[in-house]
Amino acid sequence: MKRAALAAQVLLGGCASVLLGACASFPPNPPLAQYVPKSGYGFELVAAAPEDRRDELMVVVSFSGGGTRAAALAYGVLEALRDTTLQWQGGTVRLLDEVDVISSVSGGSFTAAYYALRGEAAFTEFPERFLYRDVQGALIGEMLSPASWPKLAGASYGRSDLAAEFYHRELFGQATYAALIAAKRRPFVILNATDMSTGTPFAFIQDQFDLMCSDLAGVPLARAVAASSAFPGALTPLTFQNYAGRCGYVQPPWVRNAANDHASRENPRRSARAENRLSLAATVADAQTGAAVPVRPYLHLTDGGVADNLGLREPINALTSNNHPWSLVRMMNNGPMKKLVIVAVNAATGASLARDQSAEVPGLFDTVFTAADVPLSNYSFDTVELLGKAVDDQVRDARLVDTCNRRSAEKGAQCALNLPSARRIDFYPVQVAFEYIASPEERDWFRKLETNFALKRGEVDRLTAMGRRLLLEDPHFQRLMKDLGGTISAPGIAPAPR
Amino acid sequence: MEYVIVEFPTDRLVYIDGEKDGTTNTLLKVDAGTHDFDLGPVENYRPGSRKVTLSGTSSIDPRIITFYRKDDE
């Protein structure tokens, strides 16, 4: 009896030690040896323009969350941009080649990251490698595999770490951001996650990683995508290490000014961005060594949709602030930009009214998911409104100057004001969203598609076709086509890349 | 959006918060709040920089920020 108990103890103890020994921890993001302003993966790098870049036409695209539904809709839009040619500066250009920035969250980040990495090859590879694939089933298989259990037993290793490993191996060919830096090509792709503690957007760009004294070049693309798409509940947040205080980082001058503006409420949005930067880079003296250590040694990143389910917050900040790593305001002030196209691809579905058919009290899962999802949808509506307002304000301000000059001149030359105008920009705020599908039955079909990583092939095909159709039907896109002599070839008959 | 004209006798670059952000004597868009303005290297102007809090301007009533040549003293 004694021997049996001892054997059981040894066995259990052995198992425990084997398990503990094998327990995994998150793969740490590498530290940055020395902060160098404007280096690494940033807009300046990809904008180190080949001579044929046409900065006068600025194109920004955002991809929303929504699992494979969002990825497929985004892919359909990318295909349509590829197939669209414009007459610009005396030549014919593909609209896709003019895309300068893609900002994405969650499901949309798969399409954005894959295109950033593979460029034109994405159009032959991505559908089979991701869109048509039962990624959800594969992930569940990985999680249920006994080989994964010791890893998942680790306190600093979660289901999203496992998902990141799967994407790294199966989708992104083990590429890190170093591959994007080496490629040095537009578009500048910003994958957005959410800082779980502050609820603020966290962009995978070097400007953000500088705050943490970490080198984005060594971060796998798959990990950025996994963080961006770590849907709360279904997937765990991902942990990143903060090395603040170790690389000689210096905040840009605007941060102190904006933080000091907090009390006067001059620009609360700008003050909040400044305070967020200060919080990430904050250090304290270690009690024993006196060395500067981060106030927040670890960051936990969750789905980008928690802070912004459209991927539009970054473009809006760029459109309304000079103090942004790729400020569109600065580009307007500096001159070359003449036309700004913003394509917002939104795969949001409609409200489900199914529960209202019954008097039953909604269950826990329904309540929790609704609590997570409904505010996101409402917030997304506000984000689109914010974009519209930012564009309208700038158009109205320019028109005001013109009107004053014209009216004053009508009173006679002696009354002419000749007010200086800001540089004239033509705005094209394009929206691709199911709500703009004209047929109620068809709209309803798309809005009932689930958020998962396992859609049927036919559903994916309908989504990509709808992405294309909604883009072509958008009135601002049609205006762009008219202004620039645009034509679009049939799907699959793509014009050659430049 | 706030509006600013940085006045200087000649056309040259304007730096807002240390970044190249347009040129002198043109209407510039700047977000509300406190910003540092200067004209960058070749410091033949005074003052060396201006800290200005922007609020309540419009495209027809911009804030005028003036720099002078040092040799005009």
Coordinates of N, CA, C and O in Angstrom, one line a residue, chain A residues 76-193:
Chain A
G76 N -11.8 41.5 -51.3 CA -12.6 41.9 -52.5 C -12.3 43.4 -52.9 O -12.2 43.7 -54.1
V77 N -12.2 44.2 -51.9 CA -11.8 45.6 -52.2 C -10.4 45.8 -52.8 O -10.2 46.5 -53.7
L78 N -9.5 45.0 -52.2 CA -8.1 45.0 -52.7 C -8.1 44.6 -54.2 O -7.4 45.2 -55.0
E79 N -8.8 43.5 -54.5 CA -8.9 43.1 -55.9 C -9.4 44.2 -56.8 O -8.9 44.4 -57.9
A80 N -10.5 44.9 -56.3 CA -11.1 45.9 -57.2 C -10.1 47.1 -57.3 O -10.1 47.7 -58.4
L81 N -9.4 47.4 -56.3 CA -8.4 48.5 -56.4 C -7.3 48.1 -57.4 O -6.8 48.9 -58.2
R82 N -7.0 46.8 -57.4 CA -6.0 46.3 -58.4 C -6.5 46.4 -59.8 O -5.7 46.7 -60.7
D83 N -7.8 46.2 -60.0 CA -8.4 46.2 -61.3 C -8.8 47.6 -61.8 O -9.3 47.7 -62.9
T84 N -8.6 48.6 -61.0 CA -9.0 49.9 -61.3 C -7.8 50.7 -61.8 O -6.7 50.8 -61.2
T85 N -7.9 51.3 -63.0 CA -6.8 52.2 -63.5 C -7.4 53.6 -63.6 O -8.5 53.9 -63.8
L86 N -6.4 54.6 -63.3 CA -6.8 56.0 -63.4 C -5.8 56.7 -64.3 O -4.6 56.2 -64.5
Q87 N -6.2 57.8 -64.9 CA -5.3 58.6 -65.6 C -4.8 59.7 -64.7 O -5.5 60.5 -64.1
W88 N -3.5 59.6 -64.5 CA -2.9 60.5 -63.5 C -1.5 60.9 -63.9 O -0.7 60.1 -64.3
Q89 N -1.3 62.2 -63.9 CA 0.0 62.8 -64.2 C 0.5 62.3 -65.6 O 1.7 61.9 -65.7
G90 N -0.4 62.3 -66.6 CA 0.0 61.9 -67.9 C 0.2 60.4 -68.2 O 0.7 60.0 -69.2
G91 N -0.2 59.6 -67.2 CA 0.0 58.2 -67.4 C -1.2 57.4 -66.9 O -2.1 58.0 -66.2
T92 N -1.1 56.1 -67.1 CA -2.2 55.2 -66.5 C -1.6 54.5 -65.3 O -0.5 53.9 -65.4
V93 N -2.3 54.6 -64.2 CA -1.8 54.0 -62.9 C -2.9 53.1 -62.4 O -4.1 53.3 -62.6
R94 N -2.5 52.0 -61.7 CA -3.4 51.2 -61.0 C -3.7 51.8 -59.6 O -2.7 52.2 -58.9
L95 N -5.0 51.9 -59.3 CA -5.3 52.5 -58.0 C -4.6 51.8 -56.8 O -4.2 52.4 -55.9
L96 N -4.5 50.4 -56.9 CA -3.8 49.7 -55.9 C -2.4 50.2 -55.6 O -1.9 50.2 -54.5
D97 N -1.7 50.5 -56.7 CA -0.3 51.0 -56.6 C -0.2 52.4 -55.9 O 0.9 52.8 -55.5
E98 N -1.4 53.0 -55.8 CA -1.4 54.4 -55.2 C -1.8 54.3 -53.7 O -1.8 55.3 -53.1
V99 N -2.1 53.1 -53.2 CA -2.5 53.0 -51.8 C -1.2 53.2 -51.0 O -0.2 52.5 -51.1
D100 N -1.3 54.2 -50.1 CA -0.2 54.6 -49.3 C -0.2 54.0 -47.9 O 0.8 53.7 -47.4
V101 N -1.4 53.9 -47.3 CA -1.5 53.4 -46.0 C -2.7 52.4 -45.9 O -3.8 52.7 -46.5
I102 N -2.5 51.3 -45.2 CA -3.7 50.4 -44.8 C -3.7 50.3 -43.3 O -2.6 50.0 -42.7
S103 N -4.8 50.7 -42.7 CA -4.9 50.5 -41.2 C -6.0 49.5 -41.0 O -7.1 49.6 -41.5
S104 N -5.7 48.5 -40.1 CA -6.6 47.4 -40.0 C -6.8 47.0 -38.6 O -5.9 47.2 -37.7
V105 N -7.9 46.3 -38.3 CA -8.1 45.6 -37.0 C -8.6 44.2 -37.3 O -9.3 43.9 -38.3
S106 N -8.3 43.3 -36.3 CA -8.9 42.0 -36.2 C -8.9 41.2 -37.5 O -7.9 41.1 -38.2
G107 N -10.1 40.8 -38.0 CA -10.1 40.0 -39.2 C -9.5 40.7 -40.4 O -8.8 40.1 -41.2
G108 N -9.7 42.0 -40.5 CA -9.1 42.8 -41.6 C -7.6 42.7 -41.6 O -7.0 43.0 -42.6
S109 N -7.0 42.5 -40.4 CA -5.6 42.5 -40.3 C -4.9 41.3 -41.0 O -3.7 41.4 -41.4
F110 N -5.6 40.2 -41.2 CA -5.1 39.1 -41.9 C -4.8 39.5 -43.4 O -3.8 39.2 -43.9
T111 N -5.8 40.2 -44.0 CA -5.7 40.6 -45.4 C -4.6 41.6 -45.5 O -3.7 41.6 -46.4
A112 N -4.6 42.6 -44.6 CA -3.6 43.7 -44.6 C -2.2 43.2 -44.5 O -1.3 43.5 -45.3
A113 N -2.0 42.3 -43.5 CA -0.6 41.8 -43.2 C -0.2 40.9 -44.4 O 1.0 41.0 -44.8
Y114 N -1.1 40.1 -44.9 CA -0.6 39.2 -46.0 C -0.3 40.0 -47.2 O 0.7 39.7 -47.9
Y115 N -1.0 41.0 -47.5 CA -0.7 41.9 -48.7 C 0.6 42.6 -48.5 O 1.4 42.8 -49.4
A116 N 0.8 43.1 -47.2 CA 2.0 43.8 -46.9 C 3.2 42.9 -47.1 O 4.3 43.4 -47.7
L117 N 3.1 41.7 -46.8 CA 4.2 40.7 -46.9 C 4.4 40.2 -48.3 O 5.5 40.2 -48.8
R118 N 3.3 39.9 -48.9 CA 3.5 39.1 -50.2 C 3.2 40.0 -51.4 O 3.4 39.5 -52.6
G119 N 2.6 41.2 -51.2 CA 2.4 42.1 -52.4 C 1.4 41.4 -53.4 O 0.4 40.7 -53.0
E120 N 1.8 41.4 -54.7 CA 1.0 40.9 -55.8 C 0.7 39.4 -55.6 O -0.4 38.9 -56.0
A121 N 1.6 38.7 -55.0 CA 1.4 37.2 -54.8 C 0.2 36.9 -53.9 O -0.3 35.8 -54.0
A122 N -0.2 37.9 -53.1 CA -1.4 37.7 -52.3 C -2.6 37.3 -53.1 O -3.4 36.5 -52.6
F123 N -2.7 37.8 -54.3 CA -3.9 37.5 -55.1 C -4.0 36.1 -55.6 O -5.0 35.6 -55.9
T124 N -2.9 35.4 -55.6 CA -2.9 34.0 -55.9 C -2.9 33.1 -54.7 O -3.3 31.9 -54.7
E125 N -2.4 33.6 -53.6 CA -2.1 32.7 -52.4 C -3.2 32.9 -51.3 O -3.5 31.9 -50.7
F126 N -3.6 34.1 -51.1 CA -4.3 34.4 -49.8 C -5.7 33.6 -49.7 O -6.0 33.1 -48.7
P127 N -6.5 33.5 -50.8 CA -7.8 32.8 -50.7 C -7.6 31.4 -50.2 O -8.3 31.0 -49.2
E128 N -6.7 30.6 -50.8 CA -6.6 29.2 -50.4 C -5.9 29.1 -49.0 O -6.2 28.3 -48.2
R129 N -4.9 30.0 -48.8 CA -4.2 29.9 -47.5 C -5.0 30.4 -46.3 O -4.7 30.0 -45.2
F130 N -5.9 31.3 -46.5 CA -6.7 31.8 -45.4 C -8.2 31.8 -45.6 O -8.9 31.2 -44.8
L131 N -8.6 32.5 -46.6 CA -10.1 32.8 -46.7 C -10.9 31.5 -46.8 O -12.0 31.4 -46.1
Y132 N -10.5 30.5 -47.6 CA -11.3 29.3 -47.8 C -11.0 28.3 -46.7 O -11.6 27.2 -46.7
R133 N -10.1 28.6 -45.9 CA -9.6 27.5 -45.0 C -10.4 27.6 -43.7 O -10.8 28.6 -43.2
D134 N -10.6 26.4 -43.0 CA -11.2 26.4 -41.7 C -10.2 26.6 -40.7 O -9.7 25.7 -40.0
V135 N -9.8 27.9 -40.6 CA -8.8 28.3 -39.6 C -9.2 28.0 -38.2 O -8.5 27.6 -37.3
Q136 N -10.5 28.3 -38.0 CA -11.1 28.1 -36.6 C -10.9 26.6 -36.2 O -10.5 26.3 -35.1
G137 N -11.3 25.7 -37.1 CA -11.2 24.3 -36.8 C -9.7 23.9 -36.5 O -9.4 23.1 -35.6
A138 N -8.8 24.4 -37.3 CA -7.4 24.1 -37.1 C -6.9 24.7 -35.8 O -6.1 24.0 -35.1
L139 N -7.4 25.9 -35.4 CA -7.0 26.4 -34.1 C -7.5 25.6 -33.0 O -6.8 25.3 -32.0
I140 N -8.7 25.2 -33.1 CA -9.3 24.3 -32.0 C -8.5 23.0 -31.9 O -8.2 22.5 -30.8
G141 N -8.2 22.5 -33.1 CA -7.4 21.2 -33.1 C -6.0 21.4 -32.4 O -5.6 20.6 -31.6
E142 N -5.4 22.6 -32.7 CA -4.1 22.9 -32.0 C -4.3 22.9 -30.5 O -3.5 22.4 -29.7
M143 N -5.4 23.6 -30.1 CA -5.6 23.8 -28.6 C -6.0 22.4 -27.9 O -5.6 22.3 -26.8
L144 N -6.7 21.6 -28.7 CA -7.0 20.3 -28.0 C -5.9 19.2 -28.1 O -6.0 18.2 -27.4
S145 N -4.9 19.5 -28.9 CA -3.8 18.6 -29.1 C -3.1 18.4 -27.8 O -2.6 19.4 -27.2
P146 N -2.8 17.2 -27.3 CA -2.1 17.0 -26.0 C -0.7 17.7 -26.1 O -0.2 18.1 -25.1
A147 N -0.1 17.8 -27.3 CA 1.2 18.5 -27.4 C 1.1 19.9 -27.0 O 2.1 20.5 -26.6
S148 N -0.1 20.5 -27.0 CA -0.2 21.9 -26.7 C -0.4 22.1 -25.2 O -0.2 23.2 -24.7
W149 N -0.9 21.1 -24.5 CA -1.3 21.3 -23.1 C -0.2 21.8 -22.2 O -0.4 22.7 -21.4
P150 N 1.0 21.2 -22.3 CA 2.1 21.8 -21.4 C 2.3 23.3 -21.6 O 2.5 24.0 -20.7
K151 N 2.2 23.7 -22.9 CA 2.4 25.1 -23.2 C 1.3 25.9 -22.6 O 1.6 26.9 -21.9
L152 N 0.1 25.4 -22.8 CA -1.0 26.2 -22.3 C -1.1 26.3 -20.8 O -1.9 27.1 -20.2
A153 N -0.4 25.3 -20.2 CA -0.4 25.4 -18.7 C 0.4 26.5 -18.1 O 0.3 26.9 -17.0
G154 N 1.2 27.1 -19.0 CA 2.1 28.3 -18.5 C 1.2 29.5 -18.3 O 0.3 29.8 -19.0
A155 N 1.5 30.2 -17.2 CA 0.7 31.4 -16.8 C 0.9 32.5 -17.8 O 0.0 33.4 -17.9
S156 N 2.0 32.6 -18.5 CA 2.2 33.7 -19.4 C 2.1 33.2 -20.8 O 2.8 33.8 -21.7
Y157 N 1.4 32.2 -21.1 CA 1.2 31.7 -22.4 C -0.3 31.3 -22.6 O -0.8 30.6 -21.8
G158 N -0.9 31.9 -23.6 CA -2.4 31.6 -23.7 C -2.7 31.1 -25.1 O -1.9 30.8 -26.0
R159 N -4.0 31.0 -25.3 CA -4.5 30.5 -26.6 C -4.1 31.3 -27.8 O -3.9 30.8 -28.9
S160 N -4.0 32.6 -27.6 CA -3.6 33.5 -28.7 C -2.1 33.3 -29.0 O -1.7 33.5 -30.2
D161 N -1.3 32.9 -28.0 CA 0.1 32.6 -28.3 C 0.2 31.4 -29.3 O 1.0 31.3 -30.2
L162 N -0.7 30.4 -29.0 CA -0.8 29.2 -29.8 C -1.3 29.6 -31.2 O -0.7 29.1 -32.2
A163 N -2.3 30.5 -31.3 CA -2.8 30.9 -32.6 C -1.7 31.6 -33.3 O -1.5 31.4 -34.5
A164 N -0.9 32.5 -32.6 CA 0.2 33.2 -33.3 C 1.2 32.2 -33.9 O 1.7 32.4 -35.0
E165 N 1.5 31.2 -33.1 CA 2.4 30.1 -33.6 C 1.9 29.5 -34.9 O 2.6 29.3 -35.9
F166 N 0.6 29.2 -34.9 CA -0.1 28.6 -36.1 C 0.0 29.6 -37.3 O 0.4 29.1 -38.4
Y167 N -0.3 30.8 -37.1 CA -0.3 31.8 -38.2 C 1.2 32.0 -38.7 O 1.4 32.1 -39.9
H168 N 2.1 32.0 -37.7 CA 3.5 32.1 -38.1 C 4.0 31.0 -39.0 O 4.7 31.3 -40.0
R169 N 3.5 29.8 -38.7 CA 4.0 28.6 -39.4 C 3.2 28.5 -40.7 O 3.8 28.2 -41.8
E170 N 1.9 28.6 -40.6 CA 1.0 28.2 -41.7 C 0.6 29.3 -42.7 O 0.2 29.1 -43.8
L171 N 0.8 30.6 -42.2 CA 0.2 31.7 -43.0 C 1.3 32.7 -43.4 O 1.4 33.1 -44.6
F172 N 2.2 33.0 -42.5 CA 3.1 34.1 -42.8 C 4.6 33.7 -43.0 O 5.5 34.5 -43.0
G173 N 4.7 32.4 -43.2 CA 6.1 31.9 -43.5 C 7.2 32.3 -42.6 O 8.3 32.6 -43.0
Q174 N 6.8 32.4 -41.3 CA 7.7 32.8 -40.2 C 8.3 34.2 -40.4 O 9.4 34.5 -39.9
A175 N 7.6 35.0 -41.1 CA 8.2 36.4 -41.4 C 8.0 37.3 -40.1 O 7.0 37.2 -39.4
T176 N 9.0 38.2 -40.0 CA 8.9 39.2 -38.9 C 8.8 40.5 -39.6 O 8.8 40.6 -40.9
Y177 N 8.7 41.6 -38.9 CA 8.6 42.9 -39.5 C 9.8 43.3 -40.2 O 9.8 44.2 -41.1
A178 N 10.9 42.6 -40.0 CA 12.2 42.8 -40.7 C 11.9 42.6 -42.2 O 12.5 43.4 -43.1
A179 N 11.0 41.7 -42.6 CA 10.7 41.5 -44.0 C 10.0 42.7 -44.6 O 10.3 43.0 -45.8
L180 N 9.1 43.4 -43.9 CA 8.5 44.5 -44.4 C 9.5 45.7 -44.5 O 9.4 46.5 -45.4
I181 N 10.4 45.8 -43.5 CA 11.4 46.9 -43.6 C 12.3 46.7 -44.8 O 12.6 47.6 -45.5
A182 N 12.7 45.4 -45.0 CA 13.5 45.1 -46.2 C 12.8 45.4 -47.5 O 13.5 45.9 -48.4
A183 N 11.5 45.1 -47.5 CA 10.8 45.4 -48.8 C 10.7 46.8 -49.1 O 10.6 47.2 -50.3
K184 N 10.6 47.7 -48.1 CA 10.6 49.2 -48.3 C 9.6 49.6 -49.3 O 9.9 50.3 -50.2
R185 N 8.4 49.1 -49.2 CA 7.4 49.5 -50.2 C 6.1 49.9 -49.6 O 5.7 49.4 -48.5
R186 N 5.4 50.8 -50.3 CA 4.0 51.1 -49.8 C 3.1 50.0 -50.3 O 3.4 49.3 -51.2
P187 N 2.0 49.8 -49.6 CA 1.5 50.6 -48.5 C 2.2 50.4 -47.2 O 2.7 49.3 -47.0
F188 N 2.1 51.4 -46.4 CA 2.5 51.3 -45.0 C 1.3 50.7 -44.3 O 0.2 51.2 -44.3
V189 N 1.5 49.5 -43.7 CA 0.4 48.7 -43.1 C 0.5 48.8 -41.6 O 1.5 48.5 -41.0
I190 N -0.6 49.3 -41.0 CA -0.7 49.4 -39.6 C -1.7 48.5 -39.0 O -2.9 48.6 -39.3
L191 N -1.2 47.4 -38.3 CA -2.1 46.5 -37.7 C -2.4 47.0 -36.3 O -1.4 47.3 -35.5
N192 N -3.6 47.1 -35.9 CA -4.0 47.7 -34.7 C -4.6 46.7 -33.7 O -5.5 45.9 -34.0
A193 N -4.0 46.7 -32.5 CA -4.6 45.9 -31.4 C -5.1 46.9 -30.3 O -5.2 48.2 -30.6

